[in-house]
């Protein structure tokens, strides 16, 4: 029967299917997320969201690299099985198998390049967040000098990189990683000019980081006020590690800095009146929700 010539070659695909099953099973065994033994909540570290995304990116790279050869070989293996069992050689059909394998090779090559570029961007972002987190840790003092730093705090539909509470107010710290371009002569450009509504990089402008930081600062102020019943002074801080920041013409409601000496700068800033009772209420509220797996208030 003619249909058997197309069905029987599937036997040659069983070893490839078994290998693919093993690859997927090994991927499912990997889970780098850890939970607290006290309350089973996810443990948060500086840049935790980027750590999770980096784990997912590495998992995607692993699947593309391991499953790619298996899947691209499948049409050729099936075609060889057809050649062994077929009574008539149809060269158009063999060309189809070859073209399909070529298309699959190109597809997985594109996926590998995409995953590689994504991992590079995430590693740069994570390095910047860790650098800022390390700088902010200098604020931590004994309880007699109440500075608190919270990392990876849940927000409305995202997470805030860092929230710093000082005796003078609350600071929402967002970190952005941007690669520094080079001139045609090979000189690295690292000067960033801050304007009231945009960031002027060498060769391009961005408005989203400023708007996002303002949005998160407003959200934090409203949320803390609703939870504590008090007016809480909140200021947004945007950090861009590795850049020389010129903020002389920058906005008054935000601090834009490279992240260097950020701890000392925050210790000197006072965004508004912040009495001891409000300070303690804010600390208690953030301690309760900073480790939540969902955004507070949802």
Rosetta silent file (secondary structure, phi, psi, omega in degrees, C-alpha in Angstrom):
SEQUENCE: XXXXXXXXXXXXXXXXXXXXXXXXXXXXXXXXXXXXXXXXXXXXXXXXXXXXXXXXXXXXXXXXXXXXXXXXXXXXXXXXXXXXXXXXXXXXXXXXXXXXXXXXXXXXXXXXXXXXXXXXXXXXXXXXXXXXXXXXXXXXXXXXXXXXXXXXXXXXXXXXXXXXXXXXXXXXXXXXXXXXXXXXXXXXXXXXXXXXXXXXXXXXXXXXXXXXXXXXXXXXXXXXXXXXXXXXXXXXXXXXXXXXXXXXXXXXXXXXXXXXXXXXXXXXXXXXXXXXXXXXXXXXXXXXXXXXXXXXXX
SCORE:     score description
SCORE:     0.000 S_00000001
   1 L     0.000  138.356 -173.467    0.000    0.000    0.000 S_00000001
   2 H   -65.185  -34.597 -175.859    1.328    3.428   -0.980 S_00000001
   3 H   -68.002  -23.117  177.152    0.490    5.083    2.341 S_00000001
   4 H   -66.314  -27.408  178.807    2.816    2.682    4.146 S_00000001
   5 H   -65.110  -24.680  178.114    5.731    4.222    2.268 S_00000001
   6 H   -95.204  -24.197 -177.812    5.004    7.465    4.132 S_00000001
   7 H   -84.938  -44.783 -175.711    4.089    5.900    7.473 S_00000001
   8 H   -61.961  -35.470  178.405    6.909    3.402    7.979 S_00000001
   9 H   -61.575  -15.280  177.568    9.759    5.979    7.721 S_00000001
  10 H   -62.204  -21.285  178.203    8.415    7.553   10.919 S_00000001
  11 H   -59.252  -34.592 -178.485   10.165    4.703   12.743 S_00000001
  12 H   -68.736  -16.751 -178.637   13.489    6.411   11.971 S_00000001
  13 H   -87.744  -10.901 -177.270   12.288    9.497   13.862 S_00000001
  14 H   -60.580  -43.804  176.989   11.731    7.695   17.184 S_00000001
  15 H   -60.649  -39.177  177.327   15.381    8.063   18.378 S_00000001
  16 H   -64.648  -40.534  178.873   15.264   11.793   17.597 S_00000001
  17 H   -63.479  -39.370  178.385   11.953   12.106   19.452 S_00000001
  18 H   -63.929  -42.638  178.049   13.444   10.329   22.472 S_00000001
  19 H   -63.920  -40.446  177.247   16.425   12.688   22.485 S_00000001
  20 H   -62.550  -39.702  177.675   14.090   15.667   22.223 S_00000001
  21 H   -62.731  -39.557  178.025   12.078   14.374   25.178 S_00000001
  22 H   -64.826  -41.872  179.355   15.240   14.082   27.278 S_00000001
  23 H   -60.549  -46.373 -179.255   16.265   17.648   26.368 S_00000001
  24 H   -65.666  -39.918  179.496   12.867   19.061   27.394 S_00000001
  25 H   -63.033  -40.968  177.817   12.857   17.019   30.615 S_00000001
  26 H   -65.338  -35.790  176.761   16.289   18.366   31.582 S_00000001
  27 H   -62.983  -40.536 -178.079   15.077   21.903   30.907 S_00000001
  28 H   -70.005  -18.928  178.200   12.137   21.427   33.269 S_00000001
  29 H   -75.503  -17.272 -175.901   14.481   20.306   36.035 S_00000001
  30 L   -89.591  120.745  174.354   16.158   23.720   36.076 S_00000001
  31 L  -150.181  104.230 -175.026   14.606   26.313   38.376 S_00000001
  32 L   -82.056   -5.732 -177.910   16.965   28.828   39.928 S_00000001
  33 L   -75.177  135.553  179.417   14.257   30.561   41.991 S_00000001
  34 L  -119.177  150.854 -177.481   14.507   29.999   45.733 S_00000001
  35 E  -121.347  152.138 -179.767   11.859   30.552   48.408 S_00000001
  36 L   -67.416  137.155  175.900   12.131   31.499   52.051 S_00000001
  37 L   -74.481   -8.453 -178.004   11.886   28.571   54.488 S_00000001
  38 L   -89.064  -47.319 -176.200    9.941   30.821   56.858 S_00000001
  39 L  -127.833    6.091  177.232    6.994   32.025   54.773 S_00000001
  40 L    65.350   12.408  176.880    7.560   30.320   51.357 S_00000001
  41 L   -81.119  148.977  176.993    7.756   33.726   49.654 S_00000001
  42 E   -60.274  135.508  177.057   10.323   34.185   46.841 S_00000001
  43 L   -79.397  131.420 -175.647   13.597   35.575   48.149 S_00000001
  44 L  -108.916  134.636  175.316   14.408   38.891   46.495 S_00000001
  45 L  -124.962  167.984  175.374   17.892   40.221   45.808 S_00000001
  46 L   -55.204  129.955 -179.985   19.069   43.290   43.907 S_00000001
  47 L    72.984   25.013 -175.429   18.141   42.803   40.274 S_00000001
  48 H   -61.395  -39.440  179.157   15.999   39.751   41.053 S_00000001
  49 H   -61.582  -40.712  177.706   13.637   40.417   38.156 S_00000001
  50 H   -70.203  -33.383  175.182   16.588   40.565   35.763 S_00000001
  51 H   -60.443  -44.767  179.996   18.025   37.403   37.329 S_00000001
  52 H   -63.957  -42.658  179.173   14.752   35.605   36.582 S_00000001
  53 H   -66.532  -34.246  178.287   14.677   36.931   33.021 S_00000001
  54 H   -67.997  -38.651  175.457   18.324   35.936   32.576 S_00000001
  55 H   -61.090  -43.246  178.818   17.517   32.397   33.720 S_00000001
  56 H   -64.166  -37.958  179.790   14.678   32.260   31.191 S_00000001
  57 H   -66.512  -41.547  177.235   16.995   33.579   28.467 S_00000001
  58 H   -65.050  -36.986  177.299   19.618   30.924   29.220 S_00000001
  59 H   -64.411  -40.437  176.412   16.886   28.271   29.182 S_00000001
  60 H   -64.476  -39.094  177.092   15.770   29.499   25.752 S_00000001
  61 H   -64.118  -39.525  178.918   19.366   29.418   24.509 S_00000001
  62 H   -63.381  -45.014 -179.418   19.718   25.872   25.840 S_00000001
  63 H   -65.523  -42.158 -179.661   16.554   24.703   24.082 S_00000001
  64 H   -65.302  -39.716 -178.830   17.493   26.344   20.801 S_00000001
  65 H   -73.471  -32.784 -176.840   21.010   24.907   20.913 S_00000001
  66 H   -89.815  -41.977 -179.008   19.954   21.400   21.965 S_00000001
  67 H   -81.210  -24.950 -177.702   16.665   20.960   20.127 S_00000001
  68 H   -54.810  -54.554  179.726   17.780   22.816   16.987 S_00000001
  69 H   -61.122  -36.038 -179.255   20.023   20.057   15.575 S_00000001
  70 H   -64.569  -46.791 -176.646   17.458   17.388   16.453 S_00000001
  71 H   -70.820  -38.889 -179.158   14.584   19.169   14.723 S_00000001
  72 H   -69.013  -26.411  177.613   16.608   20.214   11.676 S_00000001
  73 H   -79.502  -19.584 -174.358   17.766   16.624   11.144 S_00000001
  74 H   -57.237  -48.489  178.933   14.236   15.242   11.327 S_00000001
  75 H   -60.843  -37.842  179.836   13.250   15.992    7.670 S_00000001
  76 H   -68.281  -41.705  178.732   16.540   14.508    6.380 S_00000001
  77 H   -64.241  -42.805  177.804   16.200   11.365    8.495 S_00000001
  78 H   -63.121  -41.588  179.878   12.616   10.933    7.362 S_00000001
  79 H   -63.307  -38.292  177.355   13.659   11.506    3.765 S_00000001
  80 H   -65.848  -36.410  175.311   16.365    8.845    3.993 S_00000001
  81 H   -63.860  -39.281  178.119   13.778    6.444    5.351 S_00000001
  82 H   -63.976  -40.364 -178.923   11.516    7.264    2.423 S_00000001
  83 H   -64.109  -33.502  179.629   14.358    6.604   -0.029 S_00000001
  84 H   -71.913  -34.750 -172.153   14.915    3.155    1.479 S_00000001
  85 H  -102.071  -16.173 -175.647   11.262    2.143    1.358 S_00000001
  86 L   -75.465  143.413  176.626    9.935    3.994   -1.686 S_00000001
  87 L   -85.025  -19.142 -178.791    9.426    2.099   -4.914 S_00000001
  88 L  -136.174  131.478 -179.666    9.820    5.278   -6.952 S_00000001
  89 L   -85.427  120.530  179.494   12.241    8.141   -6.355 S_00000001
  90 L  -109.947  104.460 -173.274   10.510   11.555   -6.477 S_00000001
  91 H   -68.774  -27.124  176.234   13.200   14.191   -6.650 S_00000001
  92 H   -63.834  -39.003  179.122   10.796   17.054   -5.940 S_00000001
  93 H   -65.419  -43.049  179.320    9.973   15.401   -2.636 S_00000001
  94 H   -64.864  -36.807  176.639   13.665   15.029   -1.715 S_00000001
  95 H   -63.613  -35.954  177.969   14.225   18.688   -2.608 S_00000001
  96 H   -63.013  -43.785  178.942   11.359   19.588   -0.289 S_00000001
  97 H   -62.311  -42.046  178.693   13.007   17.743    2.612 S_00000001
  98 H   -64.567  -42.479  178.988   16.289   19.514    1.963 S_00000001
  99 H   -64.911  -38.538  179.312   14.614   22.930    1.717 S_00000001
 100 H   -64.626  -42.003  177.516   12.698   22.277    4.947 S_00000001
 101 H   -63.379  -41.196  178.029   15.907   21.371    6.792 S_00000001
 102 H   -61.652  -43.588  178.889   17.594   24.503    5.454 S_00000001
 103 H   -62.449  -40.484  178.839   14.680   26.651    6.610 S_00000001
 104 H   -66.537  -38.545  176.753   14.819   25.070   10.078 S_00000001
 105 H   -60.474  -45.180  179.465   18.583   25.689   10.282 S_00000001
 106 H   -63.788  -40.200 -179.489   18.047   29.377    9.464 S_00000001
 107 H   -62.741  -48.183 -178.616   15.204   29.623   11.992 S_00000001
 108 H   -71.359  -30.330  174.852   17.211   28.156   14.869 S_00000001
 109 H   -63.689  -41.830  177.222   20.275   30.185   13.902 S_00000001
 110 H   -63.110  -42.106  179.414   18.150   33.325   14.173 S_00000001
 111 H   -63.394  -40.125  178.752   16.821   32.179   17.559 S_00000001
 112 H   -64.099  -43.057  178.182   20.348   31.548   18.841 S_00000001
 113 H   -65.173  -40.189  178.277   21.498   35.013   17.761 S_00000001
 114 H   -63.065  -45.100 -179.984   18.396   36.577   19.311 S_00000001
 115 H   -65.532  -37.613  179.428   18.922   34.746   22.618 S_00000001
 116 H   -63.581  -45.530  178.904   22.615   35.666   22.646 S_00000001
 117 H   -65.118  -38.012  178.357   21.848   39.365   22.177 S_00000001
 118 H   -63.862  -41.831  179.540   19.128   39.197   24.820 S_00000001
 119 H   -64.649  -39.147  177.701   21.518   37.626   27.332 S_00000001
 120 H   -61.355  -44.702  179.354   24.097   40.336   26.666 S_00000001
 121 H   -64.666  -42.961 -178.397   21.516   43.074   27.335 S_00000001
 122 H   -66.898  -37.883  179.237   20.223   41.371   30.494 S_00000001
 123 H   -66.826  -36.543  175.827   23.731   40.831   31.871 S_00000001
 124 H   -65.211  -45.286  178.626   24.520   44.503   31.329 S_00000001
 125 H   -62.318  -41.560  179.476   21.290   45.509   33.079 S_00000001
 126 H   -65.416  -40.857  178.804   21.949   43.120   35.968 S_00000001
 127 H   -60.723  -40.031  179.267   25.509   44.404   36.389 S_00000001
 128 H   -67.183  -42.915  179.444   24.189   47.969   36.623 S_00000001
 129 H   -64.980  -40.197  178.779   21.510   47.041   39.157 S_00000001
 130 H   -65.478  -37.580  178.681   24.004   45.136   41.301 S_00000001
 131 H   -64.589  -43.468  178.945   26.401   48.092   41.208 S_00000001
 132 H   -67.523  -41.345  178.321   23.658   50.496   42.316 S_00000001
 133 H   -60.769  -40.288  178.270   22.439   48.035   44.969 S_00000001
 134 H   -64.787  -38.892  177.763   25.966   47.739   46.334 S_00000001
 135 H   -65.471  -40.642 -178.679   26.254   51.508   46.471 S_00000001
 136 H   -69.620  -25.971  179.939   22.914   51.826   48.273 S_00000001
 137 H   -62.230  -18.697  178.414   23.930   49.252   50.877 S_00000001
 138 H   -67.484  -16.323  178.402   26.258   51.901   52.281 S_00000001
 139 H   -74.983  -22.000 -173.570   23.150   53.623   53.640 S_00000001
 140 L   -67.938  125.845 -178.969   22.386   50.771   55.982 S_00000001
 141 L  -132.645  174.262  171.790   23.202   51.740   59.555 S_00000001
 142 L   -59.527  165.694 -174.088   22.203   50.558   63.034 S_00000001
 143 L   -62.677  -21.566  177.840   18.597   51.223   64.019 S_00000001
 144 L   -68.414  -16.793  178.254   19.609   54.402   65.816 S_00000001
 145 L  -125.677   83.812 -160.870   20.359   55.843   62.376 S_00000001
 146 L   -77.362   86.280  168.306   17.317   54.653   60.440 S_00000001
 147 L  -109.866  134.451  179.564   18.202   54.131   56.797 S_00000001
 148 E  -130.082  141.783  177.475   16.467   51.256   55.015 S_00000001
 149 E  -128.195  127.558  177.394   16.991   49.848   51.526 S_00000001
 150 E  -117.192  137.055 -177.863   14.530   47.495   49.801 S_00000001
 151 E  -111.084  144.364  172.582   15.372   45.727   46.546 S_00000001
 152 E    53.206   58.307 -174.684   13.063   44.548   43.756 S_00000001
 153 E   -87.209  130.899  178.361    9.881   45.891   45.347 S_00000001
 154 E   -62.680  138.289  175.432    6.532   44.922   43.734 S_00000001
 155 L  -122.402 -163.176 -172.868    4.637   47.836   42.143 S_00000001
 156 L   -57.792  -57.354  179.638    1.327   48.114   40.277 S_00000001
 157 L  -134.688   22.540 -179.005    2.249   46.074   37.196 S_00000001
 158 L  -155.040 -161.837  175.083    6.036   45.902   37.511 S_00000001
 159 E  -133.777  143.252  178.849    8.781   45.956   40.116 S_00000001
 160 E   -90.950  133.264 -175.418   10.816   48.858   41.453 S_00000001
 161 E   -59.234  -50.511 -179.097   14.564   48.256   41.407 S_00000001
 162 E  -148.139  145.052  171.422   15.236   49.838   44.808 S_00000001
 163 E  -126.042  123.518 -177.817   13.303   51.799   47.440 S_00000001
 164 E  -113.253  130.458  176.663   15.366   53.810   49.929 S_00000001
 165 E  -115.351  120.248  177.360   13.913   55.242   53.133 S_00000001
 166 E  -116.780  172.815  176.652   15.948   57.923   54.908 S_00000001
 167 L   -63.071  -12.225 -177.327   15.020   60.191   57.813 S_00000001
 168 L  -105.199   -9.954 -178.829   14.119   62.842   55.212 S_00000001
 169 E   160.992 -172.460 -178.539   11.911   60.887   52.789 S_00000001
 170 E  -114.971  138.008 -178.924   11.425   57.953   50.425 S_00000001
 171 E  -124.045  125.491  175.319   13.366   57.498   47.181 S_00000001
 172 E   -95.178  113.176 -173.049   12.275   55.301   44.290 S_00000001
 173 E  -107.084  118.485  176.209   15.488   54.285   42.510 S_00000001
 174 E  -111.883  140.010 -179.548   15.309   52.980   38.946 S_00000001
 175 E  -114.158  134.383  175.946   18.361   51.733   37.062 S_00000001
 176 L  -125.444  132.919  179.301   18.786   51.824   33.297 S_00000001
 177 L  -104.741  127.207  177.490   21.620   50.159   31.415 S_00000001
 178 L  -135.303  131.475  176.929   22.756   51.646   28.121 S_00000001
 179 L   -71.290  141.540 -179.268   25.781   50.637   26.083 S_00000001
 180 L   -87.600  129.899 -178.009   28.184   53.480   25.358 S_00000001
 181 L   -78.829  171.335  178.876   28.762   54.134   21.636 S_00000001
 182 E  -121.229  148.627  173.819   32.068   54.717   19.899 S_00000001
 183 L   -78.860  165.215  177.553   33.134   57.414   17.497 S_00000001
 184 L   -55.880  -25.289  179.487   34.514   56.446   14.045 S_00000001
 185 L   -84.392   -2.865  178.254   38.012   56.890   15.509 S_00000001
 186 L    94.868    5.706 -179.721   37.255   54.321   18.227 S_00000001
 187 L   -83.361  132.229 -178.500   36.828   56.756   21.123 S_00000001
 188 E   -78.539  135.673  179.554   34.133   55.773   23.615 S_00000001
 189 L  -104.880  127.502 -174.261   31.381   58.340   24.241 S_00000001
 190 L  -136.861   12.596 -178.530   29.990   58.418   27.752 S_00000001
 191 E   -92.565  128.708 -179.826   28.549   61.929   28.314 S_00000001
 192 E  -120.651  126.766  178.588   24.804   62.120   28.970 S_00000001
 193 E  -104.139  127.560 -178.875   22.919   65.421   29.080 S_00000001
 194 E  -100.569  128.240  174.349   19.705   65.509   31.116 S_00000001
 195 L  -114.690  167.802 -176.018   16.886   67.835   30.097 S_00000001
 196 L   -56.133  -30.744 -175.519   13.547   68.335   31.889 S_00000001
 197 L  -126.171    5.683 -179.627   11.715   65.850   29.665 S_00000001
 198 L  -156.849  161.424  172.872   14.378   63.762   27.949 S_00000001
 199 E  -106.000  127.300 -177.647   17.798   62.151   28.169 S_00000001
 200 E  -105.017   98.407  176.751   20.195   63.221   25.427 S_00000001
 201 E   -85.947  165.692  175.091   22.633   60.389   24.676 S_00000001
 202 L   -67.593   99.526  176.796   25.351   60.633   22.005 S_00000001
 203 L   105.905  -11.063  178.087   23.311   59.974   18.881 S_00000001
 204 E  -158.359  163.146  179.424   19.825   59.417   20.337 S_00000001
 205 E  -122.842  151.962  177.066   17.276   60.738   22.838 S_00000001
 206 E  -139.229  138.437  175.608   15.014   58.945   25.305 S_00000001
 207 L  -113.292  -25.354 -173.475   11.977   60.109   27.261 S_00000001
 208 H   -59.021  -45.118 -179.266   10.647   56.820   28.609 S_00000001
 209 H   -57.524  -40.987  178.443   13.109   56.375   31.541 S_00000001
 210 H   -65.919  -45.381 -179.188   12.215   59.785   32.984 S_00000001
 211 H   -63.833  -40.029 -179.538    8.482   59.232   32.518 S_00000001
 212 H   -65.580  -41.103  179.417    8.678   55.736   34.020 S_00000001
 213 H   -65.184  -41.515  176.395   10.572   56.960   37.082 S_00000001
 214 H   -61.580  -43.813 -179.376    8.046   59.740   37.621 S_00000001
 215 H   -61.133  -43.667 -179.944    5.194   57.277   37.270 S_00000001
 216 H   -68.270  -37.581  177.970    6.688   54.895   39.832 S_00000001
 217 H   -64.534  -42.742  177.450    7.415   57.718   42.270 S_00000001
 218 H   -63.173  -43.436  179.909    3.802   58.940   42.025 S_00000001
 219 H   -60.882  -44.733 -179.330    2.513   55.404   42.458 S_00000001
 220 H   -63.375  -41.581  179.281    4.674   54.849   45.546 S_00000001
 221 H   -62.514  -45.199 -179.572    3.587   58.161   47.098 S_00000001
 222 H   -67.035  -41.007 -177.444   -0.102   57.388   46.553 S_00000001
 223 H   -68.149  -44.411  178.515    0.216   53.805   47.736 S_00000001
 224 H   -64.858  -39.382  178.509    2.146   54.651   50.902 S_00000001
 225 H   -63.793  -39.952  179.465   -0.253   57.484   51.707 S_00000001
 226 H   -69.287  -32.334 -178.446   -3.245   55.178   51.311 S_00000001
 227 H   -82.208  -33.781 -177.119   -1.658   52.491   53.495 S_00000001
 228 H   -98.277  -17.725 -176.479   -0.323   54.749   56.253 S_00000001
 229 L    73.467   18.558 -178.519   -2.954   57.490   56.183 S_00000001
 230 L  -130.975  157.642  174.987   -0.177   60.083   56.054 S_00000001
 231 L   -80.281  122.227 -175.326    1.385   62.278   53.403 S_00000001
 232 L  -113.767  121.938  177.011    4.671   60.660   52.394 S_00000001
 233 L   -75.721  122.302 -178.220    7.338   62.622   50.494 S_00000001
 234 E  -127.149  135.785  178.118    8.614   60.466   47.627 S_00000001
 235 E  -128.009  138.293  177.226   11.243   61.395   45.054 S_00000001
 236 E   -85.594  143.614  178.927   12.239   59.487   41.943 S_00000001
 237 E  -131.371  125.081  177.814   15.873   58.687   41.228 S_00000001
 238 E  -112.049  122.678 -179.702   17.118   57.497   37.831 S_00000001
 239 E  -114.448  140.534  177.269   20.590   55.989   37.696 S_00000001
 240 L  -131.611   83.737 -176.354   22.634   55.200   34.591 S_00000001
 241 L   -58.560  139.973  177.266   25.851   53.493   35.757 S_00000001
 242 L    92.270   -5.737 -178.735   28.895   54.079   33.617 S_00000001
 243 L  -106.979  148.643  172.394   27.750   57.412   32.180 S_00000001
 244 E   -91.221  107.029 -169.864   29.012   60.909   32.924 S_00000001
 245 E   -94.907  124.593  172.786   25.738   62.653   33.715 S_00000001
 246 E  -105.080   99.856 -176.378   25.274   66.388   33.147 S_00000001
 247 L  -107.436   22.892 -178.786   22.069   67.201   35.062 S_00000001
 248 L   -63.972  -27.572  178.118   22.547   70.962   35.292 S_00000001
 249 L  -109.565   18.760 -175.943   19.434   71.454   33.112 S_00000001
 250 L   -75.793  175.247 -178.869   17.621   68.414   34.482 S_00000001
 251 L   -70.721  154.543  179.591   14.170   68.234   36.094 S_00000001
 252 L   -82.684  -23.485 -174.556   13.582   69.460   39.627 S_00000001
 253 L   -90.164   -4.735 -179.200   11.354   66.554   40.642 S_00000001
 254 E  -130.852  150.657  169.534   13.859   63.811   39.778 S_00000001
 255 E  -106.010  123.264  176.660   17.468   63.034   40.541 S_00000001
 256 E  -114.407  121.931 -174.914   19.373   61.673   37.551 S_00000001
 257 E  -146.248  166.613  178.733   22.827   60.351   38.366 S_00000001
 258 L   -79.169  -17.035 -178.284   25.415   57.816   37.262 S_00000001
 259 L   105.911  -20.203  178.296   25.110   55.929   40.542 S_00000001
 260 L   -71.071  132.264 -177.822   28.562   56.811   41.818 S_00000001
 261 L    59.616   26.428 -178.521   28.368   58.252   45.352 S_00000001
 262 H   -64.879  -38.335 -177.652   24.600   57.787   45.203 S_00000001
 263 H   -59.058  -46.600 -178.798   24.363   56.765   48.872 S_00000001
 264 H   -67.254  -34.031  179.501   25.888   60.015   50.124 S_00000001
 265 H   -68.769  -41.468  178.509   23.699   62.084   47.798 S_00000001
 266 H   -67.167  -33.623  179.863   20.498   60.428   48.976 S_00000001
 267 H   -65.477  -21.776 -178.290   21.526   60.896   52.604 S_00000001
 268 H   -97.015  -15.815 -176.252   21.639   64.661   51.986 S_00000001
 269 L   -83.400  143.082  176.452   18.387   65.042   50.001 S_00000001
 270 L  -131.981   98.117 -178.714   15.103   65.984   51.676 S_00000001
 271 L   -73.963   -9.033  179.707   12.090   65.727   49.333 S_00000001
 272 L   170.512 -177.109  178.429    9.645   66.974   52.014 S_00000001
 273 L   -69.387  131.997 -174.556    8.514   66.905   55.623 S_00000001
 274 L  -147.475   92.129 -177.317    8.963   63.427   57.047 S_00000001
 275 L   -79.242  169.330 -174.964    8.353   63.026   60.774 S_00000001
 276 H   -63.117  -37.737 -179.127    9.433   60.025   62.824 S_00000001
 277 H   -65.454  -42.339  177.876    5.925   58.538   63.064 S_00000001
 278 H   -65.772  -40.844  177.724    5.489   58.615   59.272 S_00000001
 279 H   -56.817  -47.505 -178.427    8.976   57.177   58.838 S_00000001
 280 H   -66.624  -37.256  179.094    8.176   54.228   61.119 S_00000001
 281 H   -66.343  -39.286  178.760    4.818   53.633   59.411 S_00000001
 282 H   -65.431  -43.720  179.224    6.463   53.584   55.980 S_00000001
 283 H   -60.540  -45.494 -179.774    9.135   51.149   57.156 S_00000001
 284 H   -62.320  -40.173 -179.877    6.529   48.807   58.633 S_00000001
 285 H   -65.952  -45.162 -179.236    4.471   48.906   55.437 S_00000001
 286 H   -69.863  -36.293  176.694    7.437   48.197   53.160 S_00000001
 287 H   -62.326  -33.512 -179.331    8.754   45.441   55.424 S_00000001
 288 H   -72.175  -34.682 -170.321    5.357   43.760   55.166 S_00000001
 289 H  -113.146  -10.249 -174.619    5.118   43.916   51.378 S_00000001
 290 L   -62.571  -30.781 -179.268    8.645   44.126   49.963 S_00000001
 291 L   -95.476   10.232 -178.451    8.951   40.348   49.747 S_00000001
 292 L   -69.823  145.065  178.565    5.475   39.757   48.307 S_00000001
 293 L   -77.536  -21.470  176.380    5.272   37.757   45.115 S_00000001
 294 L  -113.299  163.243 -179.485    2.473   40.026   43.865 S_00000001
 295 L   -66.558  139.689  177.541    2.313   43.774   43.802 S_00000001
 296 L   -62.975  138.500  179.843    1.049   45.314   47.052 S_00000001
 297 L    93.356  -11.403 -179.940   -2.523   46.460   46.813 S_00000001
 298 L   -77.866    0.000    0.000   -3.514   44.000   44.089 S_00000001
